[in-house]
Coordinates of C-alpha atoms in Angstrom, one line a residue:
X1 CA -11.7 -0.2 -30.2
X2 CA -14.5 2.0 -30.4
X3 CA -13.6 6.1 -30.5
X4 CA -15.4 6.4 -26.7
X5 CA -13.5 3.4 -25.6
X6 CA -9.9 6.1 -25.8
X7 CA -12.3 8.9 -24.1
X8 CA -12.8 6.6 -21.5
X9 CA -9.4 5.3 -21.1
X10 CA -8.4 8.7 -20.9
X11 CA -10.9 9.9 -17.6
X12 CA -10.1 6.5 -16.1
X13 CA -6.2 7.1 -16.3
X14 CA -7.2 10.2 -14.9
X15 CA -9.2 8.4 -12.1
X16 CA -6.2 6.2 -11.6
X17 CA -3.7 8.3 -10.5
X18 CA -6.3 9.9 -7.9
X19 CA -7.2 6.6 -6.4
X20 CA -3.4 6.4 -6.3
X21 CA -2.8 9.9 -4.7
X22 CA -6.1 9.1 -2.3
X23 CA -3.8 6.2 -1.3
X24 CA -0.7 7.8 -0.7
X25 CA 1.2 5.4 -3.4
X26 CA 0.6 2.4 -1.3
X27 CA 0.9 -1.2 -2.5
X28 CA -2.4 -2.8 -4.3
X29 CA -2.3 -5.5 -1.5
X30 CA -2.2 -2.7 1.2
X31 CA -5.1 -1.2 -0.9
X32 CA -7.2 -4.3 -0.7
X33 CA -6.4 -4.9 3.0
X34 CA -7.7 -1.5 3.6
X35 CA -10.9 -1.8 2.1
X36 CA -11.2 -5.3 2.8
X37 CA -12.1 -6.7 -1.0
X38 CA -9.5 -9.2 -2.8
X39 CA -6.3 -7.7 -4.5
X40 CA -7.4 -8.6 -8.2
X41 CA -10.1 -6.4 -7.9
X42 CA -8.3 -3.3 -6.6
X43 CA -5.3 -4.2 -9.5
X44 CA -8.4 -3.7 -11.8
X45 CA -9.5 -0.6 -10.8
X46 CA -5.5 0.8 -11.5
X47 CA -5.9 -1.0 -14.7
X48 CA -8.5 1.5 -15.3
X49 CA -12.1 -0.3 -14.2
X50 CA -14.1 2.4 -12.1
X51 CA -15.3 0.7 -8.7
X52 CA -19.6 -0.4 -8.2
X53 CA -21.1 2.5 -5.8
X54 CA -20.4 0.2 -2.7
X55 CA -16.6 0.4 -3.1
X56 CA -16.5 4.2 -4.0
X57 CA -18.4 5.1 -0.6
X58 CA -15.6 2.7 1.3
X59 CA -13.6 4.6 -0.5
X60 CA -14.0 8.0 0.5
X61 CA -15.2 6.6 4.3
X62 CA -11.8 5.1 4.3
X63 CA -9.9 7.7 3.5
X64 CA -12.0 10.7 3.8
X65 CA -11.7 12.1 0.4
X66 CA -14.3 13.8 -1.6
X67 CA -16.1 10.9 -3.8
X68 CA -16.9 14.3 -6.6
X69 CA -13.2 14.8 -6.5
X70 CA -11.9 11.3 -6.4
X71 CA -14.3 10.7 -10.0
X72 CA -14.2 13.7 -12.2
X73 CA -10.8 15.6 -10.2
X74 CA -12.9 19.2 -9.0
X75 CA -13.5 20.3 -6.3
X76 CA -11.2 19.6 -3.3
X77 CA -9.5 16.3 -2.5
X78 CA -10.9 16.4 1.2
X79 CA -14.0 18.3 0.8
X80 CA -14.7 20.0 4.0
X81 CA -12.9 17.5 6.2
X82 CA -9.2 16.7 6.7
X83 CA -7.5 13.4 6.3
X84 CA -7.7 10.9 9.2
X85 CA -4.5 10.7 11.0
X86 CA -3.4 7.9 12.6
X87 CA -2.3 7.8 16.5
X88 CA 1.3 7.4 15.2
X89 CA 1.5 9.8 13.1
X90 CA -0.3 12.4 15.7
X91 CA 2.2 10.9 18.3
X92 CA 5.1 11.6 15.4
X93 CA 4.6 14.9 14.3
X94 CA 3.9 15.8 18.7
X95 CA 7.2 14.6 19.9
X96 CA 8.8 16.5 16.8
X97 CA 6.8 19.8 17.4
X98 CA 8.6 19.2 21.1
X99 CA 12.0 18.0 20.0
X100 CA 12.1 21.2 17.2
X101 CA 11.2 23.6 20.2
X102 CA 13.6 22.6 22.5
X103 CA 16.3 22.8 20.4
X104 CA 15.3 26.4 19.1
X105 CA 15.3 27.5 23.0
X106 CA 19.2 25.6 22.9
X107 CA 19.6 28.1 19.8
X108 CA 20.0 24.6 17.6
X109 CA 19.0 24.6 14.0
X110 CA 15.7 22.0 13.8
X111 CA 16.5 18.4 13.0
X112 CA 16.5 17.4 9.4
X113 CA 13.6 14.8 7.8
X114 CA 15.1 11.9 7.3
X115 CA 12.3 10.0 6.5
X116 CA 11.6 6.5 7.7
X117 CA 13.3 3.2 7.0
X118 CA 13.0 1.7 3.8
X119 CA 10.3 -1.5 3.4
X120 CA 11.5 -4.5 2.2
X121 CA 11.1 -4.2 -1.6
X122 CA 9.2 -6.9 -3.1
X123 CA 8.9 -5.5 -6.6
X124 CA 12.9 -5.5 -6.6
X125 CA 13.7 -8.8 -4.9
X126 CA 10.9 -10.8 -7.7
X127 CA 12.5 -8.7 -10.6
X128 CA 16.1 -9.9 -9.3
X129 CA 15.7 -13.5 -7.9
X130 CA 12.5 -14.5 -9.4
X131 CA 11.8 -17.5 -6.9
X132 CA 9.7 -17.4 -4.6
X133 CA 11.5 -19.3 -1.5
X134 CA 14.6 -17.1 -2.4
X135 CA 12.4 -14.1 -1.9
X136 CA 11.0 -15.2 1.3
X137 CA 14.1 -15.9 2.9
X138 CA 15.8 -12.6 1.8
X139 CA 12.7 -11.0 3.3
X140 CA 12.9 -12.8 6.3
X141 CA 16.6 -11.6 6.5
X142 CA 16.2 -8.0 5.9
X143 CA 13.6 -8.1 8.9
X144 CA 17.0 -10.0 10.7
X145 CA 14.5 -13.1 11.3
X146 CA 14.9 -16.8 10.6
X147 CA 12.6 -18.1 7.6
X148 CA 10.5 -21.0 8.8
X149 CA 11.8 -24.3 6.6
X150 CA 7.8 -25.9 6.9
X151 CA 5.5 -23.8 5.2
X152 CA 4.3 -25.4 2.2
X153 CA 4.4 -23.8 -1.2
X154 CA 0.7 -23.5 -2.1
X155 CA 1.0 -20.1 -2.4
X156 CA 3.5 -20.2 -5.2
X157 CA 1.8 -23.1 -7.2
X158 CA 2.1 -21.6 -10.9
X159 CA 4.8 -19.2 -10.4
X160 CA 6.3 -19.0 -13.7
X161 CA 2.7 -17.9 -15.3
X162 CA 2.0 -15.4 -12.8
X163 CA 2.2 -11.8 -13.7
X164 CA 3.8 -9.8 -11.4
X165 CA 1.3 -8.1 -9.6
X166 CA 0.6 -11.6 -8.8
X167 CA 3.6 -12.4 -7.8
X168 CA 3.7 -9.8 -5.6
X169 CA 0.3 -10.9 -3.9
X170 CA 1.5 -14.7 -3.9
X171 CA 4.4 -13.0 -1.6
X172 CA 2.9 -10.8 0.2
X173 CA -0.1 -13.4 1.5
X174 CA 2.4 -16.0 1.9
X175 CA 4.7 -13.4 4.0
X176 CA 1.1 -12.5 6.3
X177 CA 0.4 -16.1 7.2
X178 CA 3.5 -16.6 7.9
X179 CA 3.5 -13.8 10.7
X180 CA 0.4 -14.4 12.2
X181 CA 1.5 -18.5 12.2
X182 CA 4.7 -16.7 14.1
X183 CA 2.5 -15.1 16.1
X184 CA 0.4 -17.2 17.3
X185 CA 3.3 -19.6 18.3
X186 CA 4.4 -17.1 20.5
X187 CA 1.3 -16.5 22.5

């Protein structure tokens, strides 16, 4: 390893946890879906491999952060413009704003953050089962669903040489065909 290989490790561990804060912490498959490119090539870029041009600008258009922020860390995360925020979460902090006002008129204290329920946690169910139609069926369960007994197993083909960010994309794709297979039975 040369002595600029460390410099470099060090500015792209750096770039790392910013593509992670510019994420909110989200999953590398939620990442990928995002910007529409395949989850082994957002894992490298939080292994440490800066993005071509192409996928920094989808980047920042994405998510609206500041591209000179998001590589070298000056300068503000947003630049001059403020994070997109989704209709929910407008609707979500509205109907709070409303809830917290009309309760300070009743002379009630302001409801306390709960947060939000809990996703089902892949990481946690791989580390303790460590099969993949296990998995599947305790997600299915948590989401108080049936798991469908004829999908095929093509997505787990090589399971016991995965790595577990693979394991965790094998899931997670599996999981998504799954739905929209449910889905389009329904319609």
């Amino acid at each position: 390893m040369k002595k600029t290989d460390v410099l470099d490790m060090g500015v792209n561990s750096d770039f790392v946890r910013r593509l992670d804060r510019t994420f909110e912490h989200e999953m590398m498959s939620d990442v990928a879906r995002r910007l529409g490119i395949p989850h082994a090539t957002v894992r490298n870029y939080y292994q440490g491999r800066l993005p071509a041009p192409e996928v920094l600008i989808k980047i920042a258009n994405v998510t609206n952060v500041s591209l000179n922020w998001l590589l070298t860390g000056k300068g503000e995360m947003y630049g001059n413009q403020k994070p997109a925020i989704g209709l929910g979460r407008f609707l979500e902090d509205k109907i709070t704003e409303i809830v917290d006002k009309r309760l300070a008129a009743l002379g009630h204290p302001t409801v306390r953050e709960f947060g939000s329920i809990d996703a089902f946690d892949i990481e946690r169910a791989i580390s303790r089962f460590d099969d993949p139609i296990r998995i599947m069926n305790e997600w299915h369960i948590f989401e108080g669903r049936e798991c469908p007994s004829d999908y095929g197993i093509v997505f787990f083909r090589g399971w016991e040489k995965f790595t577990d960010d693979e394991k965790i994309a094998a899931v997670t794709d599996a999981k998504r065909v799954l739905d929209r297979s449910a889905q389009t039975k329904a319609c």
